Structures are given as structure tokens and as C-alpha cells.
Amino acid sequence: MAYEALDFYDIDALLTEEERMVRDMVRDWVDKEVIPNIEEACREGVFPDKWRVDLGEMGILGAPLKGYGCPGLSYIAYGLICQELERGDSGVRSFASVQGSLAMYPIWDFGSEEQKNHYLPGMATGELIGCFGLTEPDYGSNPGDMITRAEDKGDHYLLNGAKMWITNGTTADLAVVWAKLDGVIRGFIVEKDDPGFSAPEMTGKHSLKASVTSELVFQDCQIPKDRILPGVKGLKGPFSCLNNARYGISWGAVGAAQSCFDSAKEYALSRIQFGHPIASFQLIQNKLSWMLREITKAQLLAYHLGNKKDDGTWIPEQISLAKMNNVDIALEIARMSRDIHGANGILDEYPVMRHMANLESVKTYEGTHDIHNLILGRHITGIQSFTREP
Amino acid sequence: MAIGVLLKQVPDTTAKIGVSEGRVDETAVSKWSMSPYDEYALESALRLKEAGGEDVVAITCGPTRAAKMLTDAAAVGVDSLLHVLVDDLSALDSTQVQSILAAALGRADCDVVFCGKQAADTNAGSTGPGVALLLGASCVSHVSEVSPDGGGYLALRASTGGDERVQVSAPCIFAFDKGDEELRRPNVRGIMMAKKKAIETISPSDLGVSLDNSRVTVVSHTPPPEKPPGQKFEGAESVATVVGKLRDEANVI
């Protein structure tokens, strides 16, 4: 049977023909290329290079960006792309999120004309891979206190410090790195062959196994003066990137949840216990009904937020709500689906355990679940609770 | 002159087909797709164009929903789209559809034509040969590959004795079997262009085709009989029974 996405409230009817075509293109690709190969990729701990090539050929990297060879799609289309990729695997969606929202976006929004022309066309086709260096070993939720420093040495900048948990780091051709220059956070483009730069891969992950995660190390790393992003200063830079990536995650989580729901439904209908399919038992129906309810709500959140992104009326707190809620319910659905699959749920024959382990990362990265609660708490009360400082 | 591709929108081969009151219930079909053999024909037509051939015109005869298939064809590189609007294709017989398609090919000025060897819904297999007869064109069926050859074309087709290479000159029609080259995936650029591409929608009468009553009447559709449930045997004492069933019922030993 072809995959039929759960769409209880007929969101399909709200999409433009172009959005549906893009969604179907990515959906077919995921069915043909990702799902048959994902378990092997996870076992080997690699992101197959063919996926990079295919994503570039489909022309979906940096989806909502316009000009400089970028696709110029709507934010709804970008969301649908994330949804379909994450239905395959969170690692595939992570690759696209980092490339588009975290590496291409800051160059597109804050870069010089020369930087845009130099990097963006190659990044849109996947020939150049980008990564994003914000988080440090000791500064995760609190990036403002980062240690990484840049010094102006007259004819070049000198970077010192380390970044951690960097998706695509080892395979990237360039990194958008956030570092303090005279105490102010600035963005820098570091290329893989710059002297003093290395990107060792982190190993031992039980989650996002088909995605490359790395450290970025800068030891007297010299970069030319024209690699600073001229258009932004302070945390606004990295946070603008995160807003776009978090928006994509709110759709991606729906895709992972749809995959888990689909698998649970099929399994419950075919698994016979006590002489009847387990789908006929009330406890199972209750679980499936809860999944349908939460997926439908998550779809409506993502879709409405997409419209607000497209017409420019969004606020970051709305993105926090959608990212937090949708990943939360996706993880809960993955666990519940694993439950419905019984012992079979732990096997790689079914996608649920993989999605579950992936979503633990997704719940933590791009603003942890709790940090998004604090963002909303500040919005409600006007009182920030991140730090004890006034 | 142009390269013509005849496409038909059919229920997706993975969609559930329901029969209601002796007819396939089209409203219950969850997904409509381009007929799979037509996809091979389309891919081959696009390759012929890329090898220095003429523009590709996609032609379909069918209801409003078939327009989506033409837009999908534009997204992979078809140059122009012609939709002969017929609300109920099942009310026409094969010769009527062939006369519509032949007239449409004439209007689009096509002298080399690609189509599937049969559609995945009716499996009649009459379109290629039938249209060829009306156009006075050569027809090569069960083709898996077409390449330019001097002023004509070289088609590869499977035969009982091995592969045949058939040389033909225009006007000609190639009815496609499964080929080696699957239909290419669209990309965002193609989708954006497809959105802007106009579909020329016309009626059979615009083509000067008058449709009298169909000479063929489908009496009824029935779903295939349900497969009997599988049988399970356990233990060494069942060996004789299983062997007997394999020999007498399954006819495999």
C-alpha cells in the first residue's frame, strides 16, 4: 500500500497545487530512498552522500529563501518538506534544517552581497554543505555567555574556542560560527581548510544515528577579514536562524508522529491476541484515538504558524509553542506506538524505536522543551526566569 | 513538428478499488496517478528531446482531474499540454478514444508518438496500434528504449527469441513496456515552471470528432474473488497432507 498520510482535518485542501507537488515529490523520495536505506545508515552511523546529492537535485535546500539560486518557496512548503523528511528520519530533516535555516539563512539575511553570491548558489544545490556553531561544551541553553572569541588582527581575524553538538560539522565545507568580538556576538564564516580549524566527529550516539554530529575546534584559527557577517550583532543573529529551524521542526515532528501512528495502526489491525486483532480492544483504540487527536492539533498549529510566517505576523513565542508542543506529542506518540507494537516495537523492522530515540534529541536541541516553557513564561508574565540576575 | 506523448490518468496501482452497483466506484479512489507504462513512454520522449529532438507535447483525454497529471508531466520537462476534456471516459469505446487522440496529435503536429503499451485500469492495449492505424503511422509495441537513428528511430523491444531492434521512420508510434529508465523525479524549479504552464483544454468537437454511441457496452464490473485464507500445518504427521496439497491443489510438484 502507498503511504497515506493521516490528515483528519483535510489540511491537504488548504495547500496550493505547488505546495502539494513539492510535498509529493519529497514524499516519493523518502519512500524510495530513505525508508529502504535508513536502518543500514543508522547501523553504520552515516548520512549517505546520495541523500545530499538528491536533496540538492530536488532543489529544496534553503526552501523559503529567495534569490541567489535558492528555491523561494513558501514557509508552508518548507514545513511540508520538513514533515516528509522527518517521516523518514529526524536525521534527514536535521541535515536540511541545518543547511537551510542555520547555515544558508544567516548568510542570506546578514551576509554581504559578495558572501551571498559566493556561497548560496552552491549551498542550494548541495555542492557546499554548511553547519552552524553556537552551542559550546559548557554553554547550551545559555549561549550568551559563550567562550569562543574572535580577535581583530588587522588583516585577519583570529578565532579561539570550541563548539559542540554540531550537525553536519565533520562533512561541512563551511561553518557559520558565532563568537565574541570585543565582547559582542558576531557571525563568522569558517571554511573547512582554514588553518587552526578542525571538526572531529562525536561518536556513541543512541539517537540521530544517521546524522553527523561533531565538535568544532578553533585553535588560533585565522580567517580573512571578509568572512564576518556584516549585517547583525548580538544574540539576535543566531536566534533569527533558530526561529526558522524551530519552525521547520514543528512540522518535522508531525511527520515522525505520522510514521509512528501509521505503523501502530497497521500493527494493531494485523496482530491477533486472544483470538482478535488488538485494534479491536478498547485500550488500543484509546491510544490510537489519542494519537490522532494530538497529531491533528499539531498539524493545525504548524499550518497556522506557517501562514503567519508567510504573511510576517508571527512572534518568536508562537514558534516556541509549536516546537515544544509538536515534539512533545511526537515523542509521546512514538513511545505509545512502541507500546502497541509490544516486543516487536524494539526491532528495526518497525520505525518506532528509531523515531523515539531521535525525538529525544529533537526535544533537547534548538531550545530544550523547558527553555521554550520559560520563553512562554516570560511572554505571559513579563518576568524572565532564565537567570538570577535582575 | 513535435514529439507527442499520450498519457492516461488511472487509479494508483496501490489504491483500493471498490465496486458499487456493478461499476468501479471512481469517487472512492483515493489516489489517481499517471499509468505506469505511460511513465516509461514519457521518460523516453524527454530523452529523445534531449538528444536533439523536437519539443514534447503531452496529450490526455479524460475528466477535469486529469489536468493534475499534465501539470506533473510539465514539472519533469514537457513543453506543452493538451487536455481533451471528456467527463466520463468509460462511456467511450476504444475506437472513439483513438479517434480523439489521433485528431489531437494532428492538431499538435506530432509525427513521433510515445504511449504506454496498455493502461493500468482497462489493460485494453489498443491505443498505440489503434491511433497508428488512424494516422497511417508505423507502430512498434512492447518497446523499452528508443534512440534517434539517422533520419529515423531505433526501437528496442523484447521478443520471445531475445531482443529485437526495429528501425522505423516517422510517422511512428512507440507503445512502451517497462523500460530501464524510470520517470525522472521533478525538482522545485520544474514545479515552479509547471505552475505557470497553461493547459490547452478543448472538447472532442473542437477537434472535429463527433462521438456517436459507443459500440461497446460494459455490462458490469465485479471485484476479483477473495483469496482463500492461507492454511497452516504443524508437525511431522502433516507431511503427507502438505505434499498432497502441493501436488493436487497448488500443482507445484
XYZ file of C-alpha atoms in Angstrom:
643
model
C 0.000 0.000 0.000
C 1.189 3.501 -0.766
C 1.689 5.726 2.261
C -1.451 7.685 3.045
C -0.744 10.451 5.498
C -3.069 10.973 8.422
C -4.910 14.190 7.566
C -8.058 14.081 9.656
C -8.975 17.750 9.197
C -8.151 17.820 5.467
C -5.266 20.263 5.612
C -4.410 18.997 2.146
C -7.295 21.055 0.763
C -5.740 24.245 2.179
C -2.470 23.794 0.287
C -1.683 25.324 -3.086
C -1.065 22.984 -6.003
C 2.619 23.943 -5.912
C 2.840 23.075 -2.207
C 1.185 19.718 -2.809
C 3.533 18.947 -5.703
C 6.607 19.778 -3.628
C 5.251 17.686 -0.748
C 4.542 14.723 -3.047
C 7.984 14.977 -4.648
C 9.673 14.764 -1.226
C 7.217 12.089 -0.038
C 8.080 9.870 -3.037
C 11.777 10.442 -2.478
C 11.520 9.462 1.183
C 9.577 6.311 0.258
C 12.100 5.299 -2.414
C 15.421 6.434 -0.977
C 15.213 6.983 2.776
C 12.896 4.345 4.218
C 14.541 1.351 2.450
C 18.038 2.509 3.490
C 17.642 4.241 6.838
C 18.301 1.274 9.113
C 21.577 0.494 7.370
C 22.591 4.164 7.544
C 21.850 4.166 11.281
C 23.794 0.964 11.872
C 26.789 2.379 10.044
C 26.345 5.830 11.554
C 26.496 7.657 8.222
C 24.433 10.149 6.287
C 24.602 8.648 2.762
C 26.144 11.088 0.307
C 23.467 10.198 -2.242
C 20.896 11.849 0.006
C 22.878 15.096 -0.102
C 23.007 14.890 -3.902
C 19.295 14.091 -4.187
C 18.219 16.878 -1.815
C 20.280 19.286 -3.895
C 18.842 17.995 -7.174
C 15.290 18.289 -5.900
C 16.133 21.926 -5.146
C 14.656 22.038 -1.646
C 17.667 23.234 0.378
C 17.095 26.702 1.807
C 13.480 26.292 0.705
C 11.952 29.634 1.781
C 14.923 31.803 0.739
C 14.622 33.841 -2.462
C 17.338 34.744 -4.965
C 20.976 33.578 -5.184
C 19.864 30.237 -6.637
C 17.574 29.491 -3.677
C 14.134 27.903 -4.200
C 11.917 30.784 -2.994
C 9.116 28.532 -1.733
C 6.503 29.442 0.861
C 7.073 28.701 4.539
C 4.178 26.244 4.286
C 6.098 24.386 1.549
C 9.239 24.461 3.704
C 7.196 22.978 6.569
C 5.819 20.225 4.333
C 9.359 19.369 3.212
C 10.441 19.056 6.858
C 7.369 16.948 7.642
C 8.095 14.458 4.868
C 11.842 14.276 5.574
C 11.252 13.615 9.267
C 8.633 10.976 8.453
C 11.692 9.191 7.056
C 14.101 10.119 9.830
C 14.852 13.104 12.078
C 18.472 12.928 10.899
C 17.466 13.681 7.305
C 15.316 16.605 8.411
C 18.166 17.804 10.637
C 20.505 17.852 7.641
C 18.073 20.028 5.692
C 17.266 22.263 8.687
C 20.913 22.959 9.406
C 21.794 23.543 5.773
C 18.815 25.800 5.052
C 17.834 27.550 8.248
C 21.083 27.629 10.188
C 23.799 27.967 7.528
C 22.174 29.445 4.402
C 19.750 31.725 6.230
C 22.330 33.817 8.179
C 24.398 34.316 5.016
C 21.223 35.225 3.108
C 19.970 37.660 5.783
C 23.171 39.053 7.342
C 25.839 38.379 4.704
C 27.439 40.822 2.279
C 26.473 40.738 -1.405
C 29.816 39.021 -2.141
C 29.233 36.382 0.564
C 25.734 35.647 -0.735
C 26.907 35.271 -4.321
C 29.896 33.208 -3.267
C 28.201 30.651 -1.015
C 24.428 30.467 -1.543
C 24.164 29.026 -5.082
C 26.448 26.089 -4.195
C 24.667 25.535 -0.898
C 21.258 25.449 -2.634
C 22.440 22.638 -4.917
C 24.038 20.724 -2.038
C 27.526 21.044 -3.534
C 28.561 23.044 -0.473
C 27.493 21.778 2.947
C 27.138 24.185 5.829
C 26.937 23.830 9.593
C 26.166 26.169 12.468
C 28.348 26.716 15.518
C 26.593 28.245 18.512
C 26.426 25.676 21.353
C 29.599 25.093 23.378
C 30.539 22.284 25.769
C 29.681 24.490 28.774
C 27.096 26.776 27.177
C 23.963 25.105 25.821
C 20.769 26.816 26.930
C 22.828 29.879 27.820
C 24.673 30.756 24.603
C 25.087 34.421 25.569
C 27.959 33.503 27.886
C 29.869 31.681 25.141
C 33.648 31.489 25.464
C 34.638 31.415 21.785
C 36.431 34.661 20.923
C 37.452 36.472 17.769
C 40.272 38.979 17.716
C 40.873 41.591 15.049
C 44.495 41.156 13.953
C 44.473 43.907 11.357
C 44.495 41.839 8.156
C 42.642 38.818 9.579
C 40.528 37.568 12.477
C 41.850 35.035 14.960
C 39.302 32.575 16.391
C 39.776 30.574 19.592
C 37.290 28.282 21.319
C 35.196 25.163 20.749
C 31.661 24.351 19.682
C 29.796 21.117 20.368
C 26.770 19.140 19.113
C 27.220 20.493 15.595
C 25.114 18.679 12.976
C 26.976 18.204 9.641
C 30.179 19.546 11.302
C 32.690 16.984 10.032
C 31.308 16.858 6.493
C 30.696 20.601 6.146
C 32.570 22.788 3.680
C 31.822 25.856 5.762
C 30.629 26.714 9.250
C 28.688 29.781 10.367
C 30.301 30.330 13.752
C 29.161 32.716 16.464
C 31.966 34.223 18.538
C 32.542 37.317 20.653
C 34.488 40.150 19.049
C 35.257 42.829 21.654
C 32.517 41.319 23.829
C 29.828 41.411 21.097
C 28.499 38.226 19.480
C 29.231 38.235 15.723
C 28.843 35.671 12.953
C 31.871 34.392 11.019
C 32.136 32.075 8.035
C 34.876 29.492 8.602
C 35.897 27.228 5.730
C 36.984 23.642 6.290
C 40.591 24.232 5.231
C 41.166 27.362 7.300
C 44.346 26.982 9.389
C 43.651 26.137 13.025
C 40.169 24.704 12.365
C 39.215 21.071 12.929
C 35.863 19.277 13.231
C 36.184 15.856 14.898
C 33.078 13.680 14.801
C 31.298 12.812 18.044
C 30.569 9.111 18.431
C 28.473 6.886 20.678
C 25.056 8.416 19.997
C 21.912 6.364 20.614
C 19.911 8.978 18.702
C 20.119 10.651 15.255
C 22.479 7.874 14.251
C 22.212 8.634 10.522
C 23.257 12.232 11.138
C 26.806 13.520 11.532
C 27.391 15.293 14.874
C 30.707 16.999 15.558
C 32.786 19.330 17.619
C 34.278 22.420 16.008
C 37.671 23.356 17.385
C 39.342 26.730 16.736
C 42.953 26.958 17.788
C 44.403 30.259 16.613
C 42.171 29.802 13.580
C 42.909 32.514 11.022
C 40.162 33.733 8.749
C 40.177 36.592 6.234
C 38.508 39.864 7.200
C 35.745 39.480 4.622
C 34.313 36.424 6.399
C 32.496 38.341 9.137
C 28.725 38.640 8.633
C 28.292 42.414 8.453
C 24.524 42.551 8.982
C 23.992 41.527 12.600
C 25.358 41.927 16.119
C 24.384 40.130 19.334
C 22.215 37.095 20.041
C 19.631 38.296 17.527
C 21.807 36.723 14.807
C 21.775 33.106 15.977
C 18.252 33.419 17.375
C 16.855 34.502 13.975
C 18.321 31.325 12.484
C 16.901 29.218 15.292
C 13.427 30.674 14.758
C 13.378 29.312 11.220
C 14.809 25.939 12.174
C 12.403 25.575 15.108
C 9.513 26.407 12.816
C 10.634 23.568 10.500
C 10.926 21.199 13.464
C 7.303 21.867 14.421
C 6.334 20.337 11.042
C 9.026 17.676 11.120
C 7.744 16.312 14.428
C 4.332 15.836 12.801
C 5.998 13.659 10.146
C 7.687 11.456 12.750
C 4.388 11.189 14.643
C 2.515 10.264 11.447
C 5.030 7.490 10.786
C 4.603 6.100 14.323
C 0.803 6.344 14.096
C 0.801 4.603 10.733
C 2.931 1.759 11.989
C 0.850 1.378 15.181
C -2.401 1.287 13.218
C -1.150 -1.321 10.746
C 0.306 -3.426 13.524
C -2.816 -3.242 15.702
C -5.017 -4.318 12.799
C -2.889 -7.341 11.940
C -1.721 -8.519 15.365
C -4.054 -11.188 16.771
C -4.213 -11.808 20.512
C -6.968 -13.638 22.394
C -8.417 -14.523 19.001
C -8.978 -10.943 17.807
C -6.918 -8.134 16.254
C -5.604 -5.998 19.112
C -7.098 -2.995 17.265
C -10.478 -4.273 18.463
C -9.567 -3.747 22.107
C -10.616 -0.565 23.853
C -7.226 0.232 25.374
C -5.602 0.134 21.930
C -8.367 2.213 20.358
C -7.969 4.752 23.145
C -4.260 5.053 22.337
C -4.868 5.366 18.571
C -7.563 7.951 19.169
C -5.237 9.999 21.389
C -2.550 9.870 18.681
C -5.000 11.045 16.016
C -6.200 13.855 18.270
C -2.716 15.126 19.094
C -1.424 14.804 15.512
C -4.440 16.747 14.233
C -3.865 19.540 16.771
C -0.150 19.616 15.945
C -0.932 19.858 12.211
C -3.236 22.811 12.797
C -0.612 24.575 14.930
C 2.058 24.036 12.275
C -0.192 25.059 9.405
C -1.439 28.237 11.077
C 2.075 29.171 12.131
C 3.186 28.614 8.530
C 0.615 31.128 7.328
C 1.845 33.598 9.920
C 5.441 33.040 8.769
C 4.320 33.655 5.185
C 2.473 36.883 5.969
C 5.050 38.066 8.512
C 2.717 38.336 11.508
C 4.445 35.763 13.710
C 6.229 36.292 17.004
C 9.043 34.013 18.271
C 6.933 32.825 21.234
C 4.469 31.267 18.768
C 7.331 29.276 17.296
C 8.378 28.167 20.790
C 4.873 26.893 21.480
C 4.690 24.920 18.222
C 8.194 23.436 18.517
C 7.671 22.474 22.140
C 4.185 21.033 21.727
C 4.736 19.158 18.487
C 7.981 17.491 19.528
C 6.465 16.638 22.901
C 3.432 14.895 21.423
C 5.538 13.219 18.710
C 7.788 11.703 21.379
C 4.780 10.599 23.417
C 3.204 9.083 20.278
C 6.459 7.263 19.480
C 6.512 5.770 22.996
C 2.835 4.843 22.815
C 3.327 3.311 19.377
C 6.254 1.293 20.698
C 3.911 0.081 23.415
C 1.270 -1.019 20.876
C 3.932 -2.930 18.925
C 4.766 -4.935 22.058
C 8.160 -6.598 21.906
C 8.216 -6.139 18.119
C 8.424 -2.391 18.741
C 12.084 -2.626 19.689
C 13.058 -4.147 16.325
C 14.352 -2.141 13.388
C 11.698 -3.842 11.271
C 9.447 -1.043 12.528
C 10.390 2.649 12.561
C 9.052 3.478 16.027
C 12.036 2.866 18.304
C 14.261 4.833 15.919
C 11.838 7.762 15.857
C 11.558 7.589 19.643
C 15.317 7.740 20.154
C 15.629 10.529 17.559
C 12.905 12.619 19.133
C 14.732 12.610 22.471
C 17.391 14.721 20.689
C 14.824 16.836 18.906
C 13.169 17.604 22.243
C 16.504 18.901 23.517
C 18.089 20.671 20.566
C 17.030 24.018 19.131
C 15.880 25.184 22.554
C 15.034 22.493 25.061
C 11.421 21.761 25.915
C 11.891 23.557 29.237
C 13.584 26.611 27.741
C 10.575 27.050 25.443
C 8.366 26.934 28.530
C 10.482 29.722 30.040
C 10.189 31.750 26.824
C 6.408 31.444 27.119
C 6.557 32.154 30.856
C 8.375 35.409 30.156
C 5.806 36.248 27.485
C 2.905 35.673 29.887
C 4.313 37.372 32.985
C 6.817 39.835 31.624
C 9.349 38.380 34.066
C 12.348 36.476 32.713
C 13.299 33.411 34.705
C 16.381 32.236 32.800
C 18.887 33.826 35.148
C 19.031 35.015 38.738
C 20.404 38.353 37.566
C 17.834 41.155 37.583
C 6.758 19.014 -35.717
C 6.693 17.791 -32.131
C 7.079 14.632 -30.078
C 3.671 13.540 -28.755
C 3.141 11.606 -25.538
C -0.244 10.057 -24.800
C -0.923 9.905 -21.074
C -3.785 8.411 -19.109
C -4.685 9.073 -15.512
C -5.679 5.844 -13.754
C -6.329 4.768 -10.163
C -2.933 4.414 -8.486
C -1.839 0.781 -8.634
C -1.691 0.754 -4.829
C -5.152 2.321 -4.372
C -8.039 0.184 -3.190
C -10.642 -0.334 -5.916
C -14.262 -0.628 -4.830
C -17.134 -1.861 -6.986
C -20.559 -0.441 -6.345
C -23.703 -1.434 -8.265
C -21.713 -3.292 -10.887
C -19.350 -0.381 -11.619
C -15.942 0.647 -10.313
C -16.665 3.437 -7.853
C -14.389 6.234 -9.100
C -15.359 8.569 -6.269
C -13.845 6.112 -3.785
C -10.433 6.030 -5.490
C -8.018 7.602 -3.009
C -5.224 8.409 -5.444
C -5.046 8.958 -9.203
C -1.719 8.607 -10.979
C -0.160 8.513 -14.403
C -0.443 4.985 -15.807
C 2.918 3.274 -15.116
C 3.725 2.280 -18.742
C 2.957 5.868 -19.782
C 5.656 6.992 -17.348
C 8.251 4.965 -19.257
C 6.958 6.412 -22.523
C 7.215 9.950 -21.124
C 10.759 9.423 -19.868
C 11.812 8.093 -23.261
C 10.175 11.041 -25.045
C 12.047 13.504 -22.795
C 15.306 11.698 -23.537
C 14.631 11.863 -27.266
C 14.089 15.594 -26.961
C 17.331 15.950 -25.008
C 19.146 14.029 -27.747
C 18.275 16.876 -30.114
C 14.637 16.097 -30.792
C 11.620 18.373 -31.028
C 9.533 19.739 -28.167
C 7.373 17.297 -26.237
C 3.577 17.682 -26.155
C 1.643 15.701 -23.539
C -1.911 14.813 -24.516
C -4.605 13.292 -22.375
C -8.257 12.516 -22.843
C -10.182 12.478 -19.574
C -12.126 14.382 -16.910
C -11.074 17.573 -15.101
C -8.985 15.719 -12.521
C -6.604 14.548 -15.284
C -5.230 18.101 -15.533
C -3.112 17.441 -12.443
C -1.306 14.649 -14.279
C -0.476 17.049 -17.120
C 0.953 19.547 -14.619
C 3.043 16.719 -13.145
C 4.299 15.983 -16.671
C 5.206 19.659 -17.129
C 7.180 19.524 -13.861
C 9.524 16.924 -15.368
C 10.018 18.876 -18.592
C 7.098 18.517 -21.018
C 6.837 21.655 -23.170
C 3.117 21.901 -23.839
C -0.050 20.326 -22.528
C -3.250 19.415 -24.346
C -6.282 18.200 -22.425
C -9.260 16.835 -24.337
C -11.970 17.127 -21.741
C -14.239 14.080 -21.546
C -16.198 13.809 -18.303
C -16.888 10.099 -18.431
C -14.173 8.243 -20.234
C -15.822 4.896 -19.502
C -18.755 5.879 -21.735
C -16.438 5.853 -24.784
C -15.146 2.769 -26.529
C -11.518 2.307 -27.564
C -12.030 3.418 -31.165
C -13.684 6.648 -30.030
C -10.783 7.441 -27.702
C -8.361 6.593 -30.510
C -10.069 8.988 -32.918
C -9.915 11.768 -30.299
C -6.216 11.121 -29.659
C -5.393 10.860 -33.364
C -7.085 14.212 -34.009
C -5.294 15.777 -31.033
C -1.929 14.525 -32.330
C -2.760 16.066 -35.695
C -3.632 19.387 -34.075
C -0.342 19.334 -32.079
C 1.559 18.429 -35.263
C 3.203 15.297 -33.847
C 4.915 12.815 -36.158
C 6.543 10.663 -33.494
C 4.375 9.475 -30.649
C 5.046 7.716 -27.342
C 2.439 5.880 -25.256
C 2.169 3.012 -22.782
C 1.514 -0.473 -24.191
C -1.649 -0.617 -22.054
C -3.329 1.470 -19.348
C -3.252 0.135 -15.809
C -7.037 0.399 -15.430
C -8.567 -1.103 -18.600
C -5.469 -3.012 -19.783
C -7.006 -2.962 -23.284
C -3.703 -2.347 -25.068
C -5.420 -0.876 -28.095
C -4.386 2.798 -28.016
C -0.980 2.578 -29.723
C -1.971 0.301 -32.625
C -5.396 1.962 -32.979
C -4.067 5.509 -33.194
C -1.320 4.336 -35.574
C -3.968 2.872 -37.887
C -5.916 6.143 -37.956
C -2.785 8.208 -38.585
C -1.286 5.811 -41.117
C 1.778 5.598 -38.889
C 4.031 2.641 -38.091
C 3.530 1.154 -34.655
C 6.162 -0.652 -32.606
C 4.793 -2.174 -29.421
C 6.380 -3.509 -26.208
C 9.238 -1.059 -26.645
C 11.714 -0.470 -23.833
C 14.035 2.070 -25.453
C 14.019 4.459 -28.425
C 17.003 6.304 -29.863
C 17.473 8.539 -32.891
C 18.950 6.668 -35.860
C 19.873 8.710 -38.913
C 16.646 10.338 -40.009
C 14.545 7.741 -38.189
C 14.433 5.860 -34.927
C 15.742 2.629 -33.489
C 13.446 0.889 -31.002
C 14.390 -1.939 -28.674
C 11.667 -4.482 -27.947
C 11.647 -7.826 -26.212
C 10.547 -10.803 -28.292
C 10.318 -14.482 -27.472
C 13.660 -15.147 -29.134
C 15.559 -12.256 -27.487
C 15.782 -8.530 -28.025
C 14.679 -7.055 -31.340
C 15.935 -3.779 -32.733
C 13.378 -2.214 -35.040
C 14.195 0.673 -37.340
C 11.307 2.959 -38.274
C 10.819 6.382 -39.748
C 8.196 8.983 -38.906
C 5.273 8.964 -38.665
C 5.512 6.311 -35.987
C 4.152 5.305 -32.606
C 6.053 3.540 -29.838
C 3.929 1.658 -27.281
C 6.048 1.241 -24.170
C 6.640 -1.719 -21.942
C 8.619 -1.362 -18.744
C 11.953 0.233 -19.683
C 15.227 0.547 -17.845
C 14.780 4.241 -17.254
C 12.148 5.196 -14.696
C 10.444 8.547 -14.995
C 12.722 11.227 -13.568
C 11.882 12.927 -10.295
C 10.689 16.517 -10.613
C 12.531 19.317 -8.834
C 11.409 22.621 -7.364
C 12.400 24.560 -10.477
C 10.325 22.216 -12.634
C 7.360 22.531 -10.295
C 7.568 26.351 -10.387
C 7.661 26.293 -14.205
C 4.815 23.786 -14.382
C 2.633 26.082 -12.320
C 2.989 28.759 -14.992
C 2.444 26.402 -17.920
C -1.021 26.750 -19.440
C -3.024 23.645 -20.238
C -4.914 23.927 -23.517
C -8.300 22.415 -22.726
C -10.543 21.507 -25.642
C -13.545 19.294 -26.344
C -13.753 16.404 -28.836
C -15.963 18.605 -31.037
C -13.212 21.260 -31.146
C -11.165 18.539 -32.808
C -13.939 17.797 -35.251
C -14.568 14.397 -33.697
C -18.226 13.540 -33.393
C -18.973 10.910 -30.822
C -21.834 8.628 -31.709
C -22.995 5.945 -29.341
C -20.285 3.659 -28.127
C -20.290 0.326 -29.905
C -19.078 -1.415 -26.796
C -21.095 -1.679 -23.610
C -19.511 -2.710 -20.364
C -22.102 -4.951 -18.781
C -20.672 -4.965 -15.276
C -17.568 -4.870 -13.161
C -17.013 -7.397 -10.412
C -14.197 -7.454 -7.890
C -11.869 -10.444 -8.158
C -12.833 -13.340 -5.887
C -11.375 -13.048 -2.435
C -8.271 -15.093 -1.892
C -8.956 -18.105 0.317
C -7.175 -17.810 3.654
C -3.759 -19.454 3.999
C -3.541 -22.912 5.517
C -1.197 -23.768 8.306
C 0.162 -27.211 9.151
C 2.322 -28.173 12.075
C 4.182 -31.345 12.937
C 5.730 -34.222 11.000
C 2.390 -36.045 10.729
C 1.169 -33.337 8.300
C 3.858 -34.000 5.700
C 1.758 -36.351 3.604
C -1.193 -33.930 3.598
C 1.022 -30.953 2.641
C 2.722 -32.890 -0.173
C -0.683 -33.992 -1.427
C -1.967 -30.419 -1.458
C 1.168 -29.099 -3.165
C 0.749 -31.765 -5.856
C -3.010 -31.765 -6.370
C -4.149 -28.242 -5.412
C -1.167 -25.938 -5.933
C 0.235 -28.001 -8.843
C 3.774 -27.082 -7.931
C 5.216 -30.604 -7.599
